[in-house]
Short mmCIF file of C-alpha atoms in Angstrom, two decimals:
data_model
loop_
_atom_site.label_atom_id
_atom_site.label_comp_id
_atom_site.label_asym_id
_atom_site.label_seq_id
_atom_site.Cartn_x
_atom_site.Cartn_y
_atom_site.Cartn_z
CA MET A 1 -13.24 -12.00 -42.07
CA SER A 2 -11.76 -13.05 -38.76
CA GLU A 3 -10.09 -10.37 -36.64
CA THR A 4 -7.59 -10.94 -33.85
CA LEU A 5 -7.38 -8.62 -30.87
CA LYS A 6 -3.96 -8.63 -29.25
CA PHE A 7 -3.72 -7.29 -25.72
CA ALA A 8 -1.70 -7.69 -22.54
CA VAL A 9 -3.34 -9.04 -19.39
CA LEU A 10 -1.90 -7.86 -16.06
CA PRO A 11 -4.09 -9.41 -13.32
CA GLY A 12 -2.08 -8.01 -10.40
CA ASP A 13 -2.83 -8.75 -6.76
CA GLY A 14 -5.69 -9.56 -4.39
CA ILE A 15 -8.96 -10.07 -6.22
CA GLY A 16 -7.29 -9.05 -9.48
CA PRO A 17 -6.67 -12.56 -10.87
CA GLU A 18 -10.13 -13.92 -10.03
CA VAL A 19 -12.10 -11.04 -11.55
CA MET A 20 -9.74 -10.98 -14.54
CA ASP A 21 -10.40 -14.67 -15.27
CA VAL A 22 -14.14 -14.19 -15.55
CA ALA A 23 -13.79 -10.89 -17.42
CA LEU A 24 -11.85 -12.76 -20.10
CA GLU A 25 -14.64 -15.34 -20.25
CA VAL A 26 -17.21 -12.60 -20.83
CA LEU A 27 -14.95 -10.96 -23.41
CA SER A 28 -14.60 -14.24 -25.28
CA ALA A 29 -18.33 -14.95 -25.18
CA ALA A 30 -19.09 -11.49 -26.56
CA THR A 31 -16.54 -11.51 -29.38
CA LYS A 32 -16.50 -15.14 -30.57
CA PRO A 33 -19.93 -14.96 -32.31
CA GLU A 34 -18.57 -12.03 -34.33
CA GLY A 35 -15.64 -14.10 -35.60
CA ILE A 36 -13.19 -12.24 -33.39
CA SER A 37 -10.27 -14.06 -31.78
CA LEU A 38 -8.52 -12.98 -28.59
CA ASP A 39 -4.74 -13.12 -28.47
CA PHE A 40 -3.61 -12.13 -25.00
CA SER A 41 -0.45 -12.65 -22.97
CA SER A 42 -0.42 -12.48 -19.18
CA ALA A 43 2.35 -10.96 -17.10
CA ASP A 44 3.07 -10.12 -13.46
CA VAL A 45 2.61 -6.60 -12.13
CA GLY A 46 2.49 -5.07 -8.66
CA GLY A 47 3.07 -7.12 -5.53
CA ILE A 48 3.19 -10.46 -7.31
CA ALA A 49 5.86 -9.03 -9.61
CA ILE A 50 7.89 -7.89 -6.60
CA ASP A 51 7.68 -11.41 -5.20
CA ASN A 52 8.57 -13.11 -8.49
CA HIS A 53 10.91 -10.58 -10.13
CA GLY A 54 12.08 -8.20 -7.41
CA GLU A 55 10.27 -5.15 -8.84
CA ALA A 56 6.68 -4.06 -9.39
CA LEU A 57 7.05 -3.49 -13.14
CA PRO A 58 9.73 -5.79 -14.55
CA GLU A 59 11.11 -5.36 -18.05
CA SER A 60 9.53 -8.67 -19.10
CA THR A 61 6.09 -7.23 -18.32
CA LEU A 62 6.84 -4.07 -20.27
CA GLU A 63 7.86 -6.18 -23.26
CA VAL A 64 4.49 -7.97 -23.18
CA CYS A 65 2.74 -4.59 -23.09
CA ARG A 66 4.81 -3.13 -25.92
CA ALA A 67 3.88 -6.06 -28.15
CA ALA A 68 0.15 -5.50 -27.56
CA ASP A 69 -2.50 -3.05 -28.79
CA ALA A 70 -3.93 -2.45 -25.31
CA ILE A 71 -3.51 -3.44 -21.67
CA LEU A 72 -6.23 -5.01 -19.54
CA PHE A 73 -5.16 -4.31 -15.98
CA GLY A 74 -6.37 -5.73 -12.67
CA SER A 75 -5.33 -4.04 -9.44
CA VAL A 76 -2.14 -3.90 -7.42
CA GLY A 77 -1.01 -3.60 -3.82
CA GLY A 78 -1.91 -4.91 -0.41
CA PRO A 79 -0.73 -5.09 3.20
CA LYS A 80 2.08 -7.50 2.32
CA TRP A 81 4.06 -4.78 0.53
CA GLU A 82 3.17 -1.72 2.63
CA SER A 83 6.43 -1.92 4.59
CA LEU A 84 8.47 -1.29 1.44
CA PRO A 85 9.85 2.21 0.79
CA PRO A 86 7.08 4.32 -0.80
CA LYS A 87 8.77 4.47 -4.21
CA GLU A 88 8.96 0.67 -4.33
CA GLN A 89 5.37 -0.05 -3.31
CA PRO A 90 3.19 -1.65 -6.00
CA GLU A 91 0.87 1.28 -6.67
CA ARG A 92 3.57 3.89 -7.21
CA ALA A 93 6.16 1.57 -8.74
CA ALA A 94 3.81 0.00 -11.29
CA LEU A 95 1.03 2.35 -12.35
CA LEU A 96 2.98 5.61 -12.57
CA PRO A 97 5.77 4.08 -14.69
CA LEU A 98 3.18 2.46 -16.97
CA ARG A 99 1.50 5.82 -17.50
CA LYS A 100 4.86 7.38 -18.30
CA GLU A 101 6.07 4.54 -20.55
CA PHE A 102 2.99 4.65 -22.77
CA SER A 103 2.16 8.36 -22.34
CA LEU A 104 -1.27 7.50 -20.93
CA PHE A 105 -2.45 11.08 -20.65
CA ALA A 106 -6.24 10.77 -20.44
CA ASN A 107 -8.17 8.88 -17.78
CA ILE A 108 -11.83 8.31 -18.59
CA ARG A 109 -13.98 7.16 -15.69
CA PRO A 110 -17.72 6.71 -16.17
CA GLY A 111 -19.81 7.55 -13.12
CA LEU A 112 -22.65 5.12 -13.63
CA LEU A 113 -25.21 4.13 -11.02
CA PHE A 114 -28.19 2.08 -12.18
CA PRO A 115 -31.56 3.19 -10.77
CA GLU A 116 -31.91 -0.26 -9.19
CA LEU A 117 -28.75 0.42 -7.12
CA VAL A 118 -29.48 3.89 -5.77
CA ASP A 119 -29.40 2.42 -2.25
CA ALA A 120 -25.67 1.89 -2.79
CA SER A 121 -25.08 5.64 -2.90
CA PRO A 122 -24.61 7.71 0.26
CA LEU A 123 -26.70 10.41 -1.42
CA LYS A 124 -30.40 10.67 -0.64
CA THR A 125 -32.50 8.71 -3.10
CA GLU A 126 -34.60 11.77 -3.96
CA ARG A 127 -31.45 13.50 -5.24
CA ILE A 128 -30.75 10.68 -7.72
CA PRO A 129 -34.10 8.98 -8.44
CA ASP A 130 -32.92 7.81 -11.85
CA GLY A 131 -29.41 6.90 -10.77
CA ILE A 132 -26.27 8.67 -11.99
CA ASP A 133 -24.79 8.89 -15.49
CA ILE A 134 -21.78 11.20 -15.86
CA VAL A 135 -18.17 10.94 -17.05
CA CYS A 136 -15.05 12.32 -15.36
CA ILE A 137 -11.96 12.83 -17.54
CA ARG A 138 -8.65 13.42 -15.81
CA GLU A 139 -5.36 14.60 -17.29
CA LEU A 140 -2.96 11.90 -16.21
CA THR A 141 0.66 12.69 -17.05
CA GLY A 142 1.12 16.35 -16.14
CA GLY A 143 0.58 18.62 -13.18
CA ILE A 144 1.95 18.30 -9.69
CA TYR A 145 2.39 14.51 -9.80
CA PHE A 146 5.02 14.68 -12.53
CA GLY A 147 6.28 18.28 -12.41
CA GLN A 148 9.94 18.93 -11.67
CA PRO A 149 11.68 19.85 -9.47
CA LYS A 150 10.59 17.64 -6.61
CA ALA A 151 12.68 17.72 -3.47
CA THR A 152 12.85 17.42 0.30
CA ARG A 153 15.65 19.35 1.96
CA THR A 154 16.81 20.39 5.42
CA LEU A 155 16.98 24.12 6.06
CA GLU A 156 19.64 25.94 8.05
CA ASP A 157 17.38 26.10 11.10
CA GLY A 158 16.90 22.31 11.03
CA GLN A 159 13.42 22.29 9.59
CA LYS A 160 12.60 20.11 6.62
CA GLU A 161 11.06 21.61 3.52
CA ALA A 162 9.39 19.71 0.68
CA LEU A 163 8.72 20.95 -2.83
CA ASP A 164 6.40 19.72 -5.59
CA THR A 165 5.95 21.58 -8.85
CA MET A 166 2.64 21.97 -10.67
CA ILE A 167 3.23 22.69 -14.33
CA TYR A 168 1.15 22.54 -17.54
CA LYS A 169 1.73 23.43 -21.18
CA THR A 170 -0.96 24.52 -23.62
CA SER A 171 -0.48 21.36 -25.70
CA GLU A 172 -1.19 19.16 -22.66
CA ILE A 173 -4.36 21.11 -21.89
CA GLU A 174 -5.57 21.05 -25.49
CA ARG A 175 -5.21 17.31 -25.92
CA ILE A 176 -7.23 16.51 -22.78
CA ALA A 177 -9.81 19.09 -23.87
CA GLU A 178 -10.16 17.18 -27.15
CA VAL A 179 -10.80 13.92 -25.29
CA ALA A 180 -13.54 15.64 -23.29
CA ALA A 181 -15.06 17.08 -26.47
CA VAL A 182 -15.16 13.70 -28.21
CA ALA A 183 -16.81 12.16 -25.13
CA ALA A 184 -19.40 14.94 -25.06
CA TYR A 185 -20.42 14.39 -28.68
CA GLY A 186 -21.42 10.85 -27.75
CA ARG A 187 -23.49 12.06 -24.82
CA GLY A 188 -25.30 15.33 -24.03
CA LYS A 189 -22.86 17.81 -25.65
CA LYS A 190 -22.16 19.44 -22.28
CA VAL A 191 -18.64 19.90 -20.93
CA CYS A 192 -17.58 21.34 -17.59
CA SER A 193 -13.90 22.25 -17.17
CA VAL A 194 -12.75 22.23 -13.53
CA ASP A 195 -9.86 24.39 -12.30
CA LYS A 196 -8.75 26.76 -9.54
CA ALA A 197 -8.20 29.84 -11.70
CA ASN A 198 -8.84 32.21 -8.80
CA VAL A 199 -5.62 31.02 -7.11
CA LEU A 200 -3.30 29.01 -9.38
CA GLU A 201 -1.31 30.25 -12.38
CA THR A 202 -1.61 26.83 -14.01
CA SER A 203 -5.39 27.09 -13.71
CA VAL A 204 -5.42 30.56 -15.26
CA LEU A 205 -3.63 29.09 -18.28
CA TRP A 206 -5.92 26.05 -18.16
CA ARG A 207 -9.10 28.15 -18.32
CA GLN A 208 -7.77 30.45 -21.05
CA THR A 209 -6.58 27.54 -23.17
CA VAL A 210 -9.79 25.53 -22.77
CA THR A 211 -11.96 28.54 -23.61
CA GLU A 212 -10.01 29.34 -26.76
CA TYR A 213 -9.79 25.69 -27.82
CA PHE A 214 -13.52 25.04 -27.60
CA LYS A 215 -14.38 28.36 -29.27
CA LYS A 216 -12.14 27.48 -32.20
CA ASN A 217 -12.70 23.73 -32.51
CA HIS A 218 -16.00 22.86 -30.81
CA PRO A 219 -18.29 25.91 -30.77
CA ASP A 220 -21.34 23.62 -30.93
CA LEU A 221 -20.60 22.17 -27.48
CA GLU A 222 -21.88 23.77 -24.27
CA LEU A 223 -18.77 24.64 -22.23
CA SER A 224 -18.82 25.78 -18.61
CA HIS A 225 -16.12 26.33 -15.98
CA MET A 226 -16.17 25.56 -12.27
CA TYR A 227 -13.70 25.93 -9.41
CA VAL A 228 -12.65 22.58 -8.00
CA ASP A 229 -13.97 23.24 -4.48
CA ASN A 230 -17.39 24.08 -5.88
CA ALA A 231 -17.25 21.06 -8.19
CA ALA A 232 -16.66 18.81 -5.19
CA MET A 233 -19.73 20.25 -3.49
CA GLN A 234 -21.88 20.09 -6.61
CA LEU A 235 -21.00 16.42 -7.17
CA ALA A 236 -22.44 15.65 -3.75
CA ARG A 237 -25.43 17.96 -4.18
CA ASP A 238 -26.58 17.14 -7.71
CA PRO A 239 -24.19 14.93 -9.72
CA ASN A 240 -26.43 14.75 -12.77
CA GLN A 241 -26.03 18.47 -13.43
CA PHE A 242 -22.78 17.33 -15.05
CA ASP A 243 -22.48 15.37 -18.27
CA VAL A 244 -18.75 15.36 -19.03
CA LEU A 245 -16.38 17.04 -16.60
CA PHE A 246 -12.65 17.22 -17.09
CA THR A 247 -9.76 18.57 -15.10
CA GLU A 248 -6.06 18.39 -14.32
CA ASN A 249 -4.25 15.53 -12.64
CA MET A 250 -4.56 16.14 -8.89
CA PHE A 251 -8.07 17.60 -9.02
CA GLY A 252 -9.13 14.69 -11.21
CA ASP A 253 -7.66 12.19 -8.78
CA ILE A 254 -9.81 13.61 -5.99
CA LEU A 255 -13.03 14.26 -7.94
CA SER A 256 -13.05 10.87 -9.68
CA ASP A 257 -12.73 9.13 -6.31
CA GLU A 258 -15.56 11.26 -4.92
CA MET A 259 -17.61 10.26 -7.93
CA GLY A 260 -16.82 6.63 -7.20
CA VAL A 261 -18.21 7.00 -3.68
CA ILE A 262 -21.46 8.68 -4.71
CA CYS A 263 -21.97 6.00 -7.35
CA GLY A 264 -21.96 3.33 -4.65
CA SER A 265 -19.82 0.26 -5.09
CA LEU A 266 -16.35 0.52 -6.62
CA GLY A 267 -17.10 -2.97 -7.88
CA MET A 268 -19.13 -1.33 -10.65
CA MET A 269 -16.62 1.38 -11.65
CA SER A 270 -14.52 0.92 -14.79
CA SER A 271 -11.90 3.22 -16.29
CA ALA A 272 -9.75 3.77 -19.36
CA SER A 273 -6.37 5.51 -19.62
CA LEU A 274 -5.63 6.48 -23.21
CA GLY A 275 -2.18 7.13 -24.64
CA VAL A 276 -0.83 9.43 -27.33
CA SER A 277 0.20 6.58 -29.63
CA GLN A 278 -2.03 4.67 -32.03
CA ASN A 279 -2.17 0.87 -32.21
CA ARG A 280 -2.54 -1.41 -35.26
CA PHE A 281 -6.22 -0.46 -35.45
CA ASP A 282 -5.42 3.27 -35.63
CA LYS A 283 -7.02 3.59 -32.22
CA PRO A 284 -5.46 4.88 -28.98
CA PHE A 285 -3.23 2.48 -27.10
CA GLY A 286 -4.84 2.31 -23.69
CA LEU A 287 -4.80 0.72 -20.25
CA TYR A 288 -8.16 -0.45 -18.88
CA GLU A 289 -8.72 -1.14 -15.20
CA PRO A 290 -11.39 -1.23 -12.50
CA ALA A 291 -11.44 1.79 -10.25
CA GLY A 292 -11.38 -0.24 -7.03
CA GLY A 293 -8.46 -1.81 -5.23
CA THR A 294 -7.23 -5.32 -4.53
CA ALA A 295 -9.69 -5.96 -1.66
CA PRO A 296 -7.28 -8.29 0.19
CA ASP A 297 -9.91 -8.98 2.85
CA ILE A 298 -12.01 -10.99 0.37
CA ALA A 299 -9.31 -12.15 -2.06
CA GLY A 300 -9.49 -15.83 -2.93
CA GLN A 301 -13.03 -16.28 -1.60
CA GLY A 302 -14.74 -16.11 -4.98
CA ILE A 303 -17.15 -13.38 -3.88
CA ALA A 304 -15.64 -10.27 -5.48
CA ASN A 305 -17.75 -8.20 -7.85
CA PRO A 306 -16.31 -8.69 -11.38
CA CYS A 307 -18.48 -6.04 -13.06
CA ALA A 308 -15.87 -3.27 -12.97
CA GLN A 309 -13.30 -5.53 -14.62
CA ILE A 310 -15.85 -6.69 -17.19
CA LEU A 311 -16.92 -3.13 -17.98
CA SER A 312 -13.24 -2.15 -18.27
CA ALA A 313 -12.83 -4.89 -20.88
CA ALA A 314 -15.83 -3.40 -22.70
CA MET A 315 -14.12 -0.01 -22.66
CA MET A 316 -11.05 -1.64 -24.22
CA LEU A 317 -13.22 -2.96 -27.05
CA ARG A 318 -14.65 0.52 -27.57
CA TYR A 319 -11.60 2.76 -27.39
CA SER A 320 -8.66 0.61 -28.49
CA PHE A 321 -10.40 -1.69 -30.97
CA GLY A 322 -13.42 0.26 -32.21
CA TYR A 323 -16.06 -2.34 -31.39
CA ASP A 324 -18.71 -0.04 -29.95
CA ALA A 325 -21.61 -2.40 -30.58
CA ILE A 326 -20.01 -5.28 -28.68
CA ALA A 327 -19.04 -2.93 -25.86
CA ASP A 328 -22.66 -1.78 -25.67
CA ARG A 329 -23.82 -5.39 -25.60
CA ILE A 330 -21.58 -6.17 -22.63
CA GLY A 331 -22.72 -3.04 -20.79
CA ASN A 332 -26.36 -3.89 -21.40
CA ALA A 333 -25.81 -7.47 -20.21
CA VAL A 334 -24.30 -6.20 -16.95
CA LYS A 335 -27.23 -3.82 -16.49
CA LYS A 336 -29.79 -6.55 -17.23
CA ALA A 337 -28.19 -8.98 -14.77
CA VAL A 338 -28.28 -6.34 -12.03
CA GLN A 339 -31.87 -5.42 -12.88
CA ASP A 340 -32.81 -9.09 -12.69
CA GLY A 341 -31.46 -9.23 -9.14
CA VAL A 342 -28.24 -11.13 -9.84
CA ARG A 343 -25.76 -9.36 -7.59
CA THR A 344 -22.61 -9.90 -5.58
CA GLY A 345 -22.56 -9.06 -1.89
CA ASP A 346 -21.48 -5.44 -2.27
CA ILE A 347 -24.66 -4.58 -4.24
CA ALA A 348 -27.06 -7.24 -2.91
CA PHE A 349 -29.18 -5.04 -0.57
CA GLY A 350 -31.20 -7.87 0.92
CA LYS A 351 -31.08 -10.16 -2.09
CA THR A 352 -29.18 -13.43 -1.90
CA PRO A 353 -25.66 -12.62 -3.10
CA VAL A 354 -23.93 -14.65 -5.79
CA GLY A 355 -20.23 -15.32 -6.27
CA THR A 356 -17.80 -13.95 -8.83
CA LYS A 357 -18.27 -16.80 -11.31
CA GLU A 358 -22.05 -16.82 -10.94
CA MET A 359 -22.19 -13.09 -11.64
CA ALA A 360 -20.12 -13.49 -14.79
CA ALA A 361 -22.23 -16.45 -15.93
CA ALA A 362 -25.39 -14.36 -15.55
CA ILE A 363 -23.85 -11.62 -17.67
CA ILE A 364 -22.86 -14.12 -20.38
CA GLU A 365 -26.41 -15.46 -20.43
CA ARG A 366 -27.69 -11.97 -21.17
CA LEU A 367 -25.26 -11.04 -23.95
#
């Protein structure tokens, strides 16, 4: 019986549209043999939306997203819009409101480095002889980024003072702990919770809540705790000591970016942001995007690495539509293409680089 997958496509800026185009080709090639149809609607977001609609996340784009079961996102921003007030710039004015609108509370970012690409990592090869395979899960809608009050004020002595509030509730901690637990069951059954419980009240509550939640609900999983400063060092020293690590919003922002660096090219890094609501498939509504930026320096040249966007589409199939086998097939095709030496410039390492379309075509051939 034919199935139709309905999702919103937000290509964004820079290399976003060109890697999105080929990601959709790969997605179609992987699903069509299974009798699956793709029903997607494209909309402007980020800088292009500012140019065309006067704001980074227009209501028309939100309507397209609300009518879908998932969002496949490109990347936003670039030098053209950096002179705008910070609150109006594409990154802050598009992604944060999308997270809030759809309660996208859990960011899942695989840290995957194929053994054939260890030269891409700044770590010594002997530290990661078999590459890297970990997952970082970040709480996305709480903590200091969203806590109130936020304010900047002038004091009586003329100084300025700024205030941000870090705040967490037990329910917010428990739901991200559950995401980490589910991820761990599909991997090595090891979970490391990262906090700063020796300093922060929110982290004291975080550690207590996580400990109690896993003891009650997931006693068969191996749970450990680590302070965030140590976690940052351990990621650089021996990343594969981790399997699944999860943490609050700001710590996760920093650690997931560090993980992206040690895994080499951002062109290979996908991510999923899952929401609290369920779609028509009784799966989480989610937003799926590459971890890298818009790369304006190479935009329009047809040389960008599309793998992160393609792997993000595979994550959409897995988490929002339940097609694990097809997602695995796409992931394996990407891996096989890289192993066979088909690589864009960012991961070429002496091999003749191919363009965006050639990379995608090689992946399709290996599906």
